[in-house]
Every structure is written in structure tokens, then in C-alpha cells.
Short mmCIF file of C-alpha atoms and ligand atoms in Angstrom, two decimals:
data_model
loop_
_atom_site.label_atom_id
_atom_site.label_comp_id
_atom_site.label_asym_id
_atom_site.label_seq_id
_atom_site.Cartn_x
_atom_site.Cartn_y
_atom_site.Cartn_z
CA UNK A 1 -23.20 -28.01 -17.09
CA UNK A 2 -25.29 -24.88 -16.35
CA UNK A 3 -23.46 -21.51 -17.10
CA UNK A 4 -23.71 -17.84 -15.93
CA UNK A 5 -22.13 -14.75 -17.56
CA UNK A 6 -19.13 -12.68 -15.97
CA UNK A 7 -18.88 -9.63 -17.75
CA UNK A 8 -19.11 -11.44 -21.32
CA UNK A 9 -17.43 -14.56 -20.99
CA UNK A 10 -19.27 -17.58 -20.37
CA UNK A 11 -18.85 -19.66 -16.99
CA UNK A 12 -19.45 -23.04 -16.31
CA UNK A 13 -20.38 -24.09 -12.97
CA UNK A 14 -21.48 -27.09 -10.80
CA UNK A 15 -24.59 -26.48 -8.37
CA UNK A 16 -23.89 -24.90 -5.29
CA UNK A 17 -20.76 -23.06 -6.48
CA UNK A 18 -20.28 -19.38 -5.64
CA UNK A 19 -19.88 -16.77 -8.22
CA UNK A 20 -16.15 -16.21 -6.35
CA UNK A 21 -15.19 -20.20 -6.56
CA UNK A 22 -17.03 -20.70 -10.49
CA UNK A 23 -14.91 -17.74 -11.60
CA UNK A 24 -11.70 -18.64 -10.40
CA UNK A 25 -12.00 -22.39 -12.04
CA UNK A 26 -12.38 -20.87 -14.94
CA UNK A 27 -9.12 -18.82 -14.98
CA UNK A 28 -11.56 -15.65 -14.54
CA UNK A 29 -9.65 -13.59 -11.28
CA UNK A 30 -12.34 -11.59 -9.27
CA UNK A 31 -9.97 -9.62 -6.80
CA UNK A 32 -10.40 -10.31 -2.99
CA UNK A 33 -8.91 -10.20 0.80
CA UNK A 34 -11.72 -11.68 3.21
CA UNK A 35 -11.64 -15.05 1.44
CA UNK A 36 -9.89 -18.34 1.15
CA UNK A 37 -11.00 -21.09 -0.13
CA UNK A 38 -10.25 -23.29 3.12
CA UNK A 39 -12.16 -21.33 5.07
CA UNK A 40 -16.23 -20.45 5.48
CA UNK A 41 -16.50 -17.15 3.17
CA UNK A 42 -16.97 -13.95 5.22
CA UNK A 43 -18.06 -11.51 2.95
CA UNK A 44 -16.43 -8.44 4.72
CA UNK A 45 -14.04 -6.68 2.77
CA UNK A 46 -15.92 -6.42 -0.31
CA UNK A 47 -13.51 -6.02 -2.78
CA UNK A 48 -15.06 -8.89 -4.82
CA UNK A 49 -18.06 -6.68 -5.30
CA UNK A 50 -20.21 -7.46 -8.47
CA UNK A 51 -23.29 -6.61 -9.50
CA UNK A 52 -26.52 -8.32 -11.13
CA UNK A 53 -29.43 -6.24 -12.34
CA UNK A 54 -27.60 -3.35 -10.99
CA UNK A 55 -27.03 -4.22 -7.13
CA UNK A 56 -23.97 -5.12 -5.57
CA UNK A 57 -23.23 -8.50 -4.14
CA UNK A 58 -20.21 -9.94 -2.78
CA UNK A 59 -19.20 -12.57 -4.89
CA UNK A 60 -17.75 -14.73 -2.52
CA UNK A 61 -20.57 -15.52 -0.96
CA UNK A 62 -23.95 -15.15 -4.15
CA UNK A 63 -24.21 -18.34 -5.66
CA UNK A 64 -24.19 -18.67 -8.99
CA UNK A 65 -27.16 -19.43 -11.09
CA UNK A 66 -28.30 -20.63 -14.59
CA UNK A 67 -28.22 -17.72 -17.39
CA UNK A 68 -27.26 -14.66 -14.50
CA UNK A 69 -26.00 -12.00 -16.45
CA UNK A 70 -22.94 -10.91 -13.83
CA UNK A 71 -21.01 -7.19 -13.95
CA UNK A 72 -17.37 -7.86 -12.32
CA UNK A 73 -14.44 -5.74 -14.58
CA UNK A 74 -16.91 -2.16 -14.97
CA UNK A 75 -14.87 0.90 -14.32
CA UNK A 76 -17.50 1.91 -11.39
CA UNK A 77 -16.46 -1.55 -9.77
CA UNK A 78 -12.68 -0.99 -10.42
CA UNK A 79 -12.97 2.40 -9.24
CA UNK A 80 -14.71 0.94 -5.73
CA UNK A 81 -12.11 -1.88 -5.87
CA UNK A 82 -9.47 0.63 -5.89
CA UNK A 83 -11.12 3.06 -3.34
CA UNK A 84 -11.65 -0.02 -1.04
CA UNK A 85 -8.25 -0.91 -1.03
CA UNK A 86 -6.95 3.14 -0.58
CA UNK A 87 -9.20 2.85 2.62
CA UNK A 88 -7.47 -0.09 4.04
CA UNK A 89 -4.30 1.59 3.28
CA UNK A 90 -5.05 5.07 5.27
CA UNK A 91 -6.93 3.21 7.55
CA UNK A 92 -4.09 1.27 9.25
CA UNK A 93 -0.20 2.37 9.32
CA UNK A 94 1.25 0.78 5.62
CA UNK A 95 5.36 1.36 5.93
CA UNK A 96 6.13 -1.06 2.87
CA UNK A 97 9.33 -0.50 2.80
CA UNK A 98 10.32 -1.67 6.17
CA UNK A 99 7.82 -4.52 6.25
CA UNK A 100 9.28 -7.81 6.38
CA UNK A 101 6.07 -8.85 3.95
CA UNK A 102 6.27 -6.57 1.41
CA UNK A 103 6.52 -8.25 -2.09
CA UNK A 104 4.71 -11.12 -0.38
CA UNK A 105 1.99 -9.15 0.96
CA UNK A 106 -1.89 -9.45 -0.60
CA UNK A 107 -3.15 -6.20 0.41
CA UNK A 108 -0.37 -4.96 -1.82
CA UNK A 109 -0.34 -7.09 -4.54
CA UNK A 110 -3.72 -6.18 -4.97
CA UNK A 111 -3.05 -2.76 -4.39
CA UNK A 112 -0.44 -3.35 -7.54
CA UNK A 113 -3.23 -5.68 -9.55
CA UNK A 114 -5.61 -2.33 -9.35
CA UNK A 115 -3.61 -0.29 -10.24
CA UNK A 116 -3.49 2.07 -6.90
CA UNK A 117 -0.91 4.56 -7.18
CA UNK A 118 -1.64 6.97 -4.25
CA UNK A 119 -3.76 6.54 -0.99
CA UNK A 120 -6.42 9.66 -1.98
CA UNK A 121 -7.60 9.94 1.20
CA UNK A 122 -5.86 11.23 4.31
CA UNK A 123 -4.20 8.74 6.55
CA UNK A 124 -5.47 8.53 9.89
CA UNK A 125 -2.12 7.19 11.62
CA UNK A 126 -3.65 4.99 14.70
CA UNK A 127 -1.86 4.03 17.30
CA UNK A 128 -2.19 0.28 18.00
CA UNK A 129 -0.77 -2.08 20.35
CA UNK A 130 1.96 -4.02 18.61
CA UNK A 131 2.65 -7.85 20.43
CA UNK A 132 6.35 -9.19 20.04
CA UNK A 133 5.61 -11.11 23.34
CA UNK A 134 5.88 -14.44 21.23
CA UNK A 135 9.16 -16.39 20.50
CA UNK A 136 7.75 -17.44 17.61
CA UNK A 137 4.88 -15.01 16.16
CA UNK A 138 4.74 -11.29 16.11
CA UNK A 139 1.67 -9.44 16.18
CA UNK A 140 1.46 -5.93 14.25
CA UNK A 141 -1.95 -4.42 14.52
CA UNK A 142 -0.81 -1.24 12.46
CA UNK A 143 -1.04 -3.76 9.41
CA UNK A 144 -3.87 -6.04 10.36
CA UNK A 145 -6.91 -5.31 8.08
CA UNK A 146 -9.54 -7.38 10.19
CA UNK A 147 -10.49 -10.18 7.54
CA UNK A 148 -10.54 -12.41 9.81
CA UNK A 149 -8.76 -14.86 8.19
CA UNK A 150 -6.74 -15.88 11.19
CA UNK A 151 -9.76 -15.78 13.13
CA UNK A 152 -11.76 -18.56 11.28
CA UNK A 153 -7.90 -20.68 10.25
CA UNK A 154 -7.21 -20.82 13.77
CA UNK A 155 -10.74 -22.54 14.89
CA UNK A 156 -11.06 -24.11 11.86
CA UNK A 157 -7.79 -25.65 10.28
CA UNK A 158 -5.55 -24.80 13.73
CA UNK A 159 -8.17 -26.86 16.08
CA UNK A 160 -7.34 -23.75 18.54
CA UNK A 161 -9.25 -20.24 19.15
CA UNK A 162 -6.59 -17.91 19.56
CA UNK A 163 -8.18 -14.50 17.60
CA UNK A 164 -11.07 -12.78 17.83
CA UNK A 165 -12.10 -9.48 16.80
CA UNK A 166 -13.30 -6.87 19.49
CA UNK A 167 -14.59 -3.31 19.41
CA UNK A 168 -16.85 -1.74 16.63
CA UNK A 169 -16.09 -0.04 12.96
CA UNK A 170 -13.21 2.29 12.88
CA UNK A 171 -11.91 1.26 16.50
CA UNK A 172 -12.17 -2.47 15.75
CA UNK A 173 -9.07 -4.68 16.29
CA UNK A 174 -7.77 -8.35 16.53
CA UNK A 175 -7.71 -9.50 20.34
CA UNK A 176 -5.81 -12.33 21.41
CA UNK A 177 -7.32 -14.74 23.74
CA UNK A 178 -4.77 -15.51 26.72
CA UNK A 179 -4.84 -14.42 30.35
CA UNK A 180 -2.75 -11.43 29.43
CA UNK A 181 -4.31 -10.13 25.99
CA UNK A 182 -0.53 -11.23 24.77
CA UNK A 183 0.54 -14.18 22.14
CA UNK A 184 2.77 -15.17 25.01
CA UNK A 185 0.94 -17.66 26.72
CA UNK A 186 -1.56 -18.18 23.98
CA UNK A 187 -1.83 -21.28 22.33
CA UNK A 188 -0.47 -20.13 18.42
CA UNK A 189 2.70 -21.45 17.05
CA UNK A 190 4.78 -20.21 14.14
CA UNK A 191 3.32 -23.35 12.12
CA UNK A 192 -0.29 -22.39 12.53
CA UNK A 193 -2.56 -21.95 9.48
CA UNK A 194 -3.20 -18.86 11.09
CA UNK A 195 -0.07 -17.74 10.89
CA UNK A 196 0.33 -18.69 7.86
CA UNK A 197 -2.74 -17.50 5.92
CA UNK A 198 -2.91 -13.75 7.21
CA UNK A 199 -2.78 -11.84 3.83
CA UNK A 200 -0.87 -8.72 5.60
CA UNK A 201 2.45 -8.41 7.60
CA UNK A 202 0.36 -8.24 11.00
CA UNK A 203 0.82 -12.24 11.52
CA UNK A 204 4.77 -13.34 11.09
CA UNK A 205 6.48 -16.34 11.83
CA UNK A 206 9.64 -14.77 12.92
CA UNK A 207 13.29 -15.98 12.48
CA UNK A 208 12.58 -16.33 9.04
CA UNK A 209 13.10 -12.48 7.75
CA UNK A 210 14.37 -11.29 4.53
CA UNK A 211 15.16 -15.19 3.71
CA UNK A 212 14.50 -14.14 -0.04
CA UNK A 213 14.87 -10.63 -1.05
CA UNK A 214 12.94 -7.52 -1.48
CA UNK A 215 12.40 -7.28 -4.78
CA UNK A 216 12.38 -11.25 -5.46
CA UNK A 217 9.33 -12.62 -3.45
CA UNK A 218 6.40 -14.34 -4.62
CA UNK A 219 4.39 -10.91 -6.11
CA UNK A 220 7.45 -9.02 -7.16
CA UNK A 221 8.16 -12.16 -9.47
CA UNK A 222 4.53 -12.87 -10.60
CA UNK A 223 0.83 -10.86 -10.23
CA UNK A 224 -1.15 -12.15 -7.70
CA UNK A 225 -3.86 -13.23 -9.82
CA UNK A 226 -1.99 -15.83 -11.91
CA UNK A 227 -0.65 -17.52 -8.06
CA UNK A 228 -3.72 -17.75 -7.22
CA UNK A 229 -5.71 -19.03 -9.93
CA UNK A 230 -2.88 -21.57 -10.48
CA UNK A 231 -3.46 -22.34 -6.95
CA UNK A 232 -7.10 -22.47 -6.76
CA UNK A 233 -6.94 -24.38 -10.06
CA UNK A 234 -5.47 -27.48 -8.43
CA UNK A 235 -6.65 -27.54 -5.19
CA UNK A 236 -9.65 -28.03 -7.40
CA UNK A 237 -8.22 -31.14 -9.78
CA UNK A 238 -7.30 -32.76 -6.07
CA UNK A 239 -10.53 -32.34 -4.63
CA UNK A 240 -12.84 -33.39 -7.67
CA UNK B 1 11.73 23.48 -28.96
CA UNK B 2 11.05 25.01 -25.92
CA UNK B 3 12.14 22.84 -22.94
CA UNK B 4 9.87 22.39 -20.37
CA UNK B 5 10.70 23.71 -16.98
CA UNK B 6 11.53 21.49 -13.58
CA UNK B 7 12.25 22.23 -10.34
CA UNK B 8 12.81 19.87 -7.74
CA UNK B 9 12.95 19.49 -3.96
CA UNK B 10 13.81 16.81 -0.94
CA UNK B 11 11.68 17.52 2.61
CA UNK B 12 11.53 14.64 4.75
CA UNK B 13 12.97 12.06 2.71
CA UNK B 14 16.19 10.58 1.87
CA UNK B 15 17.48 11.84 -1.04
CA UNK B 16 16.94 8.32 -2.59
CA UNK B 17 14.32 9.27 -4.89
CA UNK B 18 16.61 12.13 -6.39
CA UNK B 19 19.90 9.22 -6.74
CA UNK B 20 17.54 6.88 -8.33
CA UNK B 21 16.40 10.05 -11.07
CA UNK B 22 20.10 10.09 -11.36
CA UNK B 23 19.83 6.22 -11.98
CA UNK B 24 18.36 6.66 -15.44
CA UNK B 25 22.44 6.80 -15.91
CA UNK B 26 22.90 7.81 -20.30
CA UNK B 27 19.03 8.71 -20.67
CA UNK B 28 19.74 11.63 -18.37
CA UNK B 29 20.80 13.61 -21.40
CA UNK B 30 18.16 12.63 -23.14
CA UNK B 31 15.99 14.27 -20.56
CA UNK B 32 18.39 16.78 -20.94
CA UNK B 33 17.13 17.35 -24.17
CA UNK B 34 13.53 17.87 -23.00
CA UNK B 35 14.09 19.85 -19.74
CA UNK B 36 15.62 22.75 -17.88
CA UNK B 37 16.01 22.58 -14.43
CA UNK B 38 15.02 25.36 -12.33
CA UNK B 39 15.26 25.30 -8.48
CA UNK B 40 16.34 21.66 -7.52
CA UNK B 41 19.76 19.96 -4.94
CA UNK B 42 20.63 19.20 -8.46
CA UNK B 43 22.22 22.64 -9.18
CA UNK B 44 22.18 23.94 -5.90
CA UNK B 45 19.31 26.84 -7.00
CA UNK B 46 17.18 27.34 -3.49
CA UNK B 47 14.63 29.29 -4.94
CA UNK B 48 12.18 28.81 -8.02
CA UNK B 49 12.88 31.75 -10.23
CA UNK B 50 9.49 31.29 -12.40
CA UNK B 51 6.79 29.47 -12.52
CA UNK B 52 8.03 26.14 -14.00
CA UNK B 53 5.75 23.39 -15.60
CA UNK B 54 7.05 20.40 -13.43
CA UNK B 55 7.58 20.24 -9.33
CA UNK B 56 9.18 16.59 -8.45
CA UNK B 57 8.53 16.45 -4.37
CA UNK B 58 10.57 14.22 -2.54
CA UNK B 59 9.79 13.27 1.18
CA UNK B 60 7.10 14.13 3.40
CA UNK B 61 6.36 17.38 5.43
CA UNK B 62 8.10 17.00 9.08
CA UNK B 63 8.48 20.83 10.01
CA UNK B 64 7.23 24.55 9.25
CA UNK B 65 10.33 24.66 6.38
CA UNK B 66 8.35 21.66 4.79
CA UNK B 67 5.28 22.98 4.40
CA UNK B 68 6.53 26.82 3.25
CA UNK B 69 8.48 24.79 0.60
CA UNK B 70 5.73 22.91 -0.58
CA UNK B 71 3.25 25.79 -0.96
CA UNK B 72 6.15 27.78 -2.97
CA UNK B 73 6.20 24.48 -4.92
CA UNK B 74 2.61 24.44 -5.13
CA UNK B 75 2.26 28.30 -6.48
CA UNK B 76 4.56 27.98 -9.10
CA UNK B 77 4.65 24.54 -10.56
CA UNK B 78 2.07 23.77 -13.15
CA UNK B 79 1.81 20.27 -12.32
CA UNK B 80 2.80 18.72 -9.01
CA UNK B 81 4.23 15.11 -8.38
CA UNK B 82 4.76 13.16 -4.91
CA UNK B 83 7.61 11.55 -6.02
CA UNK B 84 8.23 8.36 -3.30
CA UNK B 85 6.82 6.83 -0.43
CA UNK B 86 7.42 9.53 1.69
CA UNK B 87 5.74 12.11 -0.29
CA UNK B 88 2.99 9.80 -1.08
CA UNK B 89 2.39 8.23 2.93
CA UNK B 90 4.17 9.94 5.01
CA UNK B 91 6.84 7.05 4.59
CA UNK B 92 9.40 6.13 7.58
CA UNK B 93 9.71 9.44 9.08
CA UNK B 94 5.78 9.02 9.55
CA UNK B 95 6.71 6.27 11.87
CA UNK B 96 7.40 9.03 14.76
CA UNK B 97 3.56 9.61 14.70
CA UNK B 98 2.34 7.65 17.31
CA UNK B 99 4.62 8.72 19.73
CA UNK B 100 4.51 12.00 20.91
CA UNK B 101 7.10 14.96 20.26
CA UNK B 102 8.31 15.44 23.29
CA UNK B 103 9.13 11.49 23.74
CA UNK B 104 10.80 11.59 20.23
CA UNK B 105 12.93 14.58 21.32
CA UNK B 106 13.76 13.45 24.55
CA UNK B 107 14.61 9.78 23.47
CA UNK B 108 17.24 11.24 20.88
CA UNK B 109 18.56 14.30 22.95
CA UNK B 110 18.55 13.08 26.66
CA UNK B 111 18.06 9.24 26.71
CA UNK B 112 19.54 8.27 24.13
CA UNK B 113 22.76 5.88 23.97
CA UNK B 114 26.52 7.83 23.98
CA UNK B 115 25.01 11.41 24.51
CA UNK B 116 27.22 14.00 26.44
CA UNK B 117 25.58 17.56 27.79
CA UNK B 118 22.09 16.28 26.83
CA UNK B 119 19.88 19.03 25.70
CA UNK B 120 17.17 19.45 23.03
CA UNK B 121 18.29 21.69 20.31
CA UNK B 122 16.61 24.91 20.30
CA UNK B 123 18.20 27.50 18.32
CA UNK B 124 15.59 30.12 16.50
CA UNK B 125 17.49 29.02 13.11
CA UNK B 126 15.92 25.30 13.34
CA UNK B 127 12.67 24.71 11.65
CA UNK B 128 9.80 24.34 14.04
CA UNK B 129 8.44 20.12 14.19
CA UNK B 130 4.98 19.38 13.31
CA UNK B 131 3.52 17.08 15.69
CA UNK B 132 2.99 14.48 13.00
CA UNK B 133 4.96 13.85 9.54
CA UNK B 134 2.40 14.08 6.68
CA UNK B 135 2.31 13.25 3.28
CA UNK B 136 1.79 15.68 0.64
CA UNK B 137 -1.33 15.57 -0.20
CA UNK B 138 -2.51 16.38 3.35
CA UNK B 139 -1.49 19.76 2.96
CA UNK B 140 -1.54 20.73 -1.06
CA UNK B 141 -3.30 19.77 -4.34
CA UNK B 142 -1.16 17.00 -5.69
CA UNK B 143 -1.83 16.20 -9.43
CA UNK B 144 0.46 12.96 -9.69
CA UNK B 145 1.51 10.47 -7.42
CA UNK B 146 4.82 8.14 -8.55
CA UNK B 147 5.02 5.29 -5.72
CA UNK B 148 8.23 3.65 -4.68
CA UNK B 149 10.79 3.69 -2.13
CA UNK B 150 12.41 4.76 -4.53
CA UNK B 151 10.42 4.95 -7.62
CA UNK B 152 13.38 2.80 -10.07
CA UNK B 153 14.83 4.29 -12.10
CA UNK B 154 11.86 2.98 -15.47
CA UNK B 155 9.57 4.52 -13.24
CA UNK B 156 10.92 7.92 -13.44
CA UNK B 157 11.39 7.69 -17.49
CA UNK B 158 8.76 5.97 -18.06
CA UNK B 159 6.14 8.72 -15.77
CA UNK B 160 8.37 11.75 -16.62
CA UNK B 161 8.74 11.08 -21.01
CA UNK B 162 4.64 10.15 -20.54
CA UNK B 163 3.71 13.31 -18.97
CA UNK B 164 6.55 15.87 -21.27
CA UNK B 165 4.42 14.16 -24.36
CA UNK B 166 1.60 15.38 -22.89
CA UNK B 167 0.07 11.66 -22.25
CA UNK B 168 -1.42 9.94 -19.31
CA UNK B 169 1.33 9.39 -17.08
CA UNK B 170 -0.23 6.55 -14.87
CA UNK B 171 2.41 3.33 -14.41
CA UNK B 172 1.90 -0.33 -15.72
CA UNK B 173 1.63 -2.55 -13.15
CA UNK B 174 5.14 -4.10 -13.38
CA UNK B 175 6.29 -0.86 -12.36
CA UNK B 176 4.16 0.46 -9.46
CA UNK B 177 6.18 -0.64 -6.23
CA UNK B 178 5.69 0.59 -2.66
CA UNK B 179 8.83 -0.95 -1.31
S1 LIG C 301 1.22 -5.51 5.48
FE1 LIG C 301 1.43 -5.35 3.24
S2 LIG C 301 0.57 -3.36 2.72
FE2 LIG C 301 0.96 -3.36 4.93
S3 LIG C 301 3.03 -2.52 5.19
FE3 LIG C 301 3.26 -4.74 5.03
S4 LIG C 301 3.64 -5.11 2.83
FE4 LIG C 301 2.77 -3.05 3.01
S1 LIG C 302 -4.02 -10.61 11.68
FE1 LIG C 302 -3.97 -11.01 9.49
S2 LIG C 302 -5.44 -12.67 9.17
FE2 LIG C 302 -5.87 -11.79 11.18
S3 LIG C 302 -7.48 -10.29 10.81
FE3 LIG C 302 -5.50 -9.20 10.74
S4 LIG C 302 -4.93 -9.20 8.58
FE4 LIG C 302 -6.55 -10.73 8.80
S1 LIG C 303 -13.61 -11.66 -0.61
FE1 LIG C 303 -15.74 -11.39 -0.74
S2 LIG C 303 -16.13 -9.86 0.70
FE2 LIG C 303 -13.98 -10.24 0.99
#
């Protein structure tokens, strides 16, 4: 099997393979938000930055290649991780503490994996449209961080096409495609992969809150990183 | 030993941060051993008599008594800690932002359920509103952030005996919470 380096461990992988997915099977966690490995990669929120020969590539995305000598855990990276993830915070309006995903969330997990302890820059506290039209789905916008994730599940996995994004940079947003703008009389469900996959509290299922505890969820029990590698790890022994 | 010097203060925020200090239950006089309080709802001191080496601010900045507090802090504390989400984000009271003052005012003074002889409080003694709640670091140098809502009760020990021994204060990651 051909092999690459990530930082100074050695990495198998099989051809076609990204740096993201060769990584991952080999219990080596590269942090990210934009990706899933269900889904096509979209390469947007670049926290899986790495670099080779010195420029930056999103690792979800480069594929890997005989005797590449990859950069992934240098403190410039973890300090961009970390900066990356402070601007999604400020960006958007966080409230933890009164969000029914907390402890389950991935924006904070990571946020917890990186060690963030403090926004740095100013929050700019937008005011979006929140959607509770639904019976079965809320829609928060003040915690949706535009990975598109629920865009690509829904057409993809969901057979519908219920998101899309609208607008450009800062004043980008999720739209919701129904005569009204509104999830009510959209085509989502609570079951939806959609649903299911967003990473942030902007997507809930509702009727289901605080069915396990603050302070006992998924992330508050166990980082991030070892769910998912454990995850990714056999998906992968199903699929092979 | 000389005992370093702490005052403390609550703005916007709950007083939870300041029970869960309290939470560090017997270590408390073991701190005891390594601090003095100055100014702090602790002891019921409103002013800081000298500059101290350690301001703990709780809660976020809603109103004109907020921010002269903060700068006081500011001037005379050596080192500066947001202590909770509040301090740190703005927190829940930072949920008023997107709607405007007057709406806020009227929708707990006039509209609001069971109110008899509405009226929005306006006596000269209240502290002015800000139009938005901020967090700390919006409107002073902070030099340490210590996330939580509240920060438990390790946190606190854990950040405050770091930074007395003159270490790196900065949390493991079992301990940095936001909820
Ligand atoms: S979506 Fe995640 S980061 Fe945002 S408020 Fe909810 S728990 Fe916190
Ligand atoms: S709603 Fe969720 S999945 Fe969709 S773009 Fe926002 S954060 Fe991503
Ligand atoms: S995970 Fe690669 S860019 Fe988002």
C-alpha cells in the first residue's frame, strides 16, 4: 500500500483516498465542520487546513499521494484552526447555555478539542430570521454556520431539495425552499438526514429536548475526535 | 508570604459564577491561605481600596454602571479575568440585542402579562441601558478568559492555584465548558 506522511507518522492509503478520509482510517483526527463522509466534500470551512511544501490545502478535498510530506498538528495551523472556529463563534449568535444542542453540538466540541477559551474577536450580534413554523423541525439561523451540510443531505441522502444557501459572504444565510420561505409547507421531516446531520443547534427535531442532560450528552461524555474516528472507522470495515 | 490581592465583581450576570467560586466548598480556605479579598459581594466592600493583583469579572456590561465598574476594575487590577459566559459573550442578557430598547422596555413595563400603572422606570438613580449587552472584552483589555456558565467549581481552582503560582493558567480540555 502506498503511504504519505502526516506530520511524522506514516499513513497508509488506497488510491483515490483524500488526505481527510486516509487520516481518519488511520486513527489520525484532522479537525473539521464542512465534511461528512456521506456526503460530496465541500471544502468551505477550512478548518482541516494542512499544508504541503508550505501552502495550504483543505484536506478534505487534496488527495493523497505516494511519499507527500503533509503539515496538519503545527502551532500556525492550530492557531488558524482556533481563529477559524472564534470567527464562526462571533460571527453568528452562540448562547450555549440555553441551546438545546449544547454538549451535542460540533462547532463546540471542536471549539473544546482546540482548545478555544474566549471568542478574541468582537461579536457582531446579527439579527436573523428564526423559523418555528414546523411541527416537527425548528430552524435557528443565529446558530447555522453555512456548511452546507443540510444542503447536500437533503438532495443527496433525503431525495428532497429543501436548503439552499442565498446571499454573499458576511450576509449569507440558509433559505428554505417553499412558497413562503418557511419549513411549514416545505417538504423536511424531523427524520431527515438533514435534520439529522446539521453539526450546530440551527436544525432540531423538536419534541425531543433535554431527553439526556446537559452535562451528559455525547461530547460532554467523550471528545469528539475519538466518536468520530470510531465512527468513521467502521463505516469503513462495512464498506470494504 | 504575602497574599495576593482579589477583588471581585457581578455586572450583568447571575451571580452563578460567584456561588460556584463558593463551590470549591473546604478548598476555600485553602485559597484563603493564598488570597485577600479586596472589593468583592463577598464582603460587601463596593470600592477597590488599592490596586489589587487579581479582578474576577462576572457578567457582561448592560448599562453605564457596567462599564464605570469595569474600567475601575481595569485601572487597578493587575491581571483581569472574564469569569463566565456572560463576561466572555455577552451570555443570555446579550439575547436582548436584536431587539431594540425601546421594544425590550415596553414589552416588560407596558405589555407585559399582570402589570398595573404601566410605566417605564425612569428615576435619575437607575443606571442608563446600553443599546446592546457586551462582553468584556468589547470595552477593556482582558488578560484571561475562564468559560462556563458557570465555570465548575475545578475550573476556578484549577485557573485560579495556576495563575497565584505564577503558571500558565489556560484549562485542559475536560474542563473548558460553555454551557
Ligand atoms: S449551536 Fe453549538 S455552538 Fe451554537 S449555541 Fe448551540 S451548542 Fe453552542
Ligand atoms: S442548518 Fe446546519 S447543516 Fe445547514 S448549513 Fe446551517 S449549520 Fe450547516
Ligand atoms: S472539512 Fe474540509 S473545508 Fe470543511
Amino acid at each position: 500500500m502506498p503511504t504519505f506522511y502526516l506530520d511524522d507518522s506514516e499513513i497508509p492509503f488506497t488510491d483515490g483516498e483524500t488526505i481527510l478520509e486516509a487520516a481518519m482510517s488511520a486513527g489520525r483526527y484532522i479537525p473539521h465542520l464542512c465534511w461528512r463522509p456521506e456526503l460530496e466534500p465541500h471544502s468551505s470551512c477550512r478548518l482541516c487546513t494542512v499544508t504541503i511544501n508550505g501552502r495550504p490545502f483543505s484536506s478534505c478535498t487534496q488527495p493523497a499521494l505516494k511519499g507527500q510530506k503533509v503539515e496538519c498538528d503545527t502551532p500556525a495551523l492550530l492557531a488558524m484552526r482556533r481563529a477559524v472556529i472564534q470567527m464562526l463563534f462571533v460571527e453568528g449568535n452562540h448562547h450555549c447555555p440555553c441551546c438545546e444542542k449544547s454538549g451535542a453540538c460540533k462547532l463546540q466540541a471542536t471549539a473544546y478539542l482546540l482548545g478555544m477559551q474566549d471568542s478574541h474577536f468582537h461579536h457582531r450580534f446579527p439579527v436573523r430570521m428564526r423559523d418555528l413554523s414546523h411541527e416537527g423541525v425548528s430552524l435557528d439561523r443565529d446558530r447555522c454556520i453555512r456548511c452546507e451540510i443540510c444542503v447536500r443531505a437533503s438532495r443527496a441522502l433525503d431525495g428532497k431539495n429543501v436548503f439552499a444557501i442565498h446571499g454573499r459572504g458576511i450576509e449569507s444565510n440558509l433559505a428554505v425552499n417553499s412558497p413562503s420561505g418557511l419549513l411549514k409547507g416545505s417538504a423536511i421531516s424531523p427524520d431527515d438526514a438533514a435534520v439529522r446531520l446539521c453539526p450546530t443547534g440551527a436544525l432540531i427535531a423538536k419534541g425531543r429536548g433535554f431527553e439526556s442532560p446537559i452535562g451528559l450528552r455525547a461530547y460532554d461524555r467523550e471528545p469528539l475526535s475519538s466518536i468520530e474516528l470510531r465512527e468513521y472507522q467502521a463505516r469503513r470495515a462495512v464498506h470494504d | 508570604m504575602t497574599k495576593a490581592t482579589v477583588a471581585t465583581c457581578s455586572l450583568a450576570g447571575c451571580f452563578g459564577c460567584h456561588m460556584s467560586l463558593l463551590d470549591i466548598d473546604e478548598k476555600l480556605l485553602d485559597l484563603l491561605q493564598l488570597v485577600e479579598f479586596d472589593r468583592s459581594p463577598i464582603n460587601d466592600i463596593k470600592h477597590i481600596s488599592r490596586p489589587v493583583d487579581v479582578g474576577l469579572v462576572e457578567g457582561g456590561v448592560c448599562n453605564a454602571e457596567n462599564v464605570h465598574v469595569l474600567q475601575e476594575f481595569r485601572r487597578m487590577c493587575k491581571v483581569l479575568v472574564a469569569v463566565g459566559e456572560c463576561a466572555n459573550t455577552g451570555g443570555v442578557p446579550s439575547m436582548r440585542n436584536g431587539v431594540s430598547l425601546k421594544r425590550c422596555l415596553e414589552q416588560s413595563f407596558i405589555r407585559g402579562l399582570g402589570i398595573e400603572g404601566a410605566q417605564i422606570p425612569d428615576d435619575p438613580e437607575l443606571p442608563l441601558l446600553l443599546n446592546r449587552v457586551r462582553p468584556l472584552h468589547h470595552i477593556v483589555k482582558v488578560d484571561y478568559f475562564l468559560p462556563g456558565c458557570p465555570p465548575s467549581a475545578d475550573a476556578f481552582w484549577r485557573f485560579l492555584t495556576e495563575l497565584l503560582a505564577g503558571r500558565d493558567p489556560a484549562l485542559p480540555r475536560e474542563l473548558i465548558r460553555f454551557d
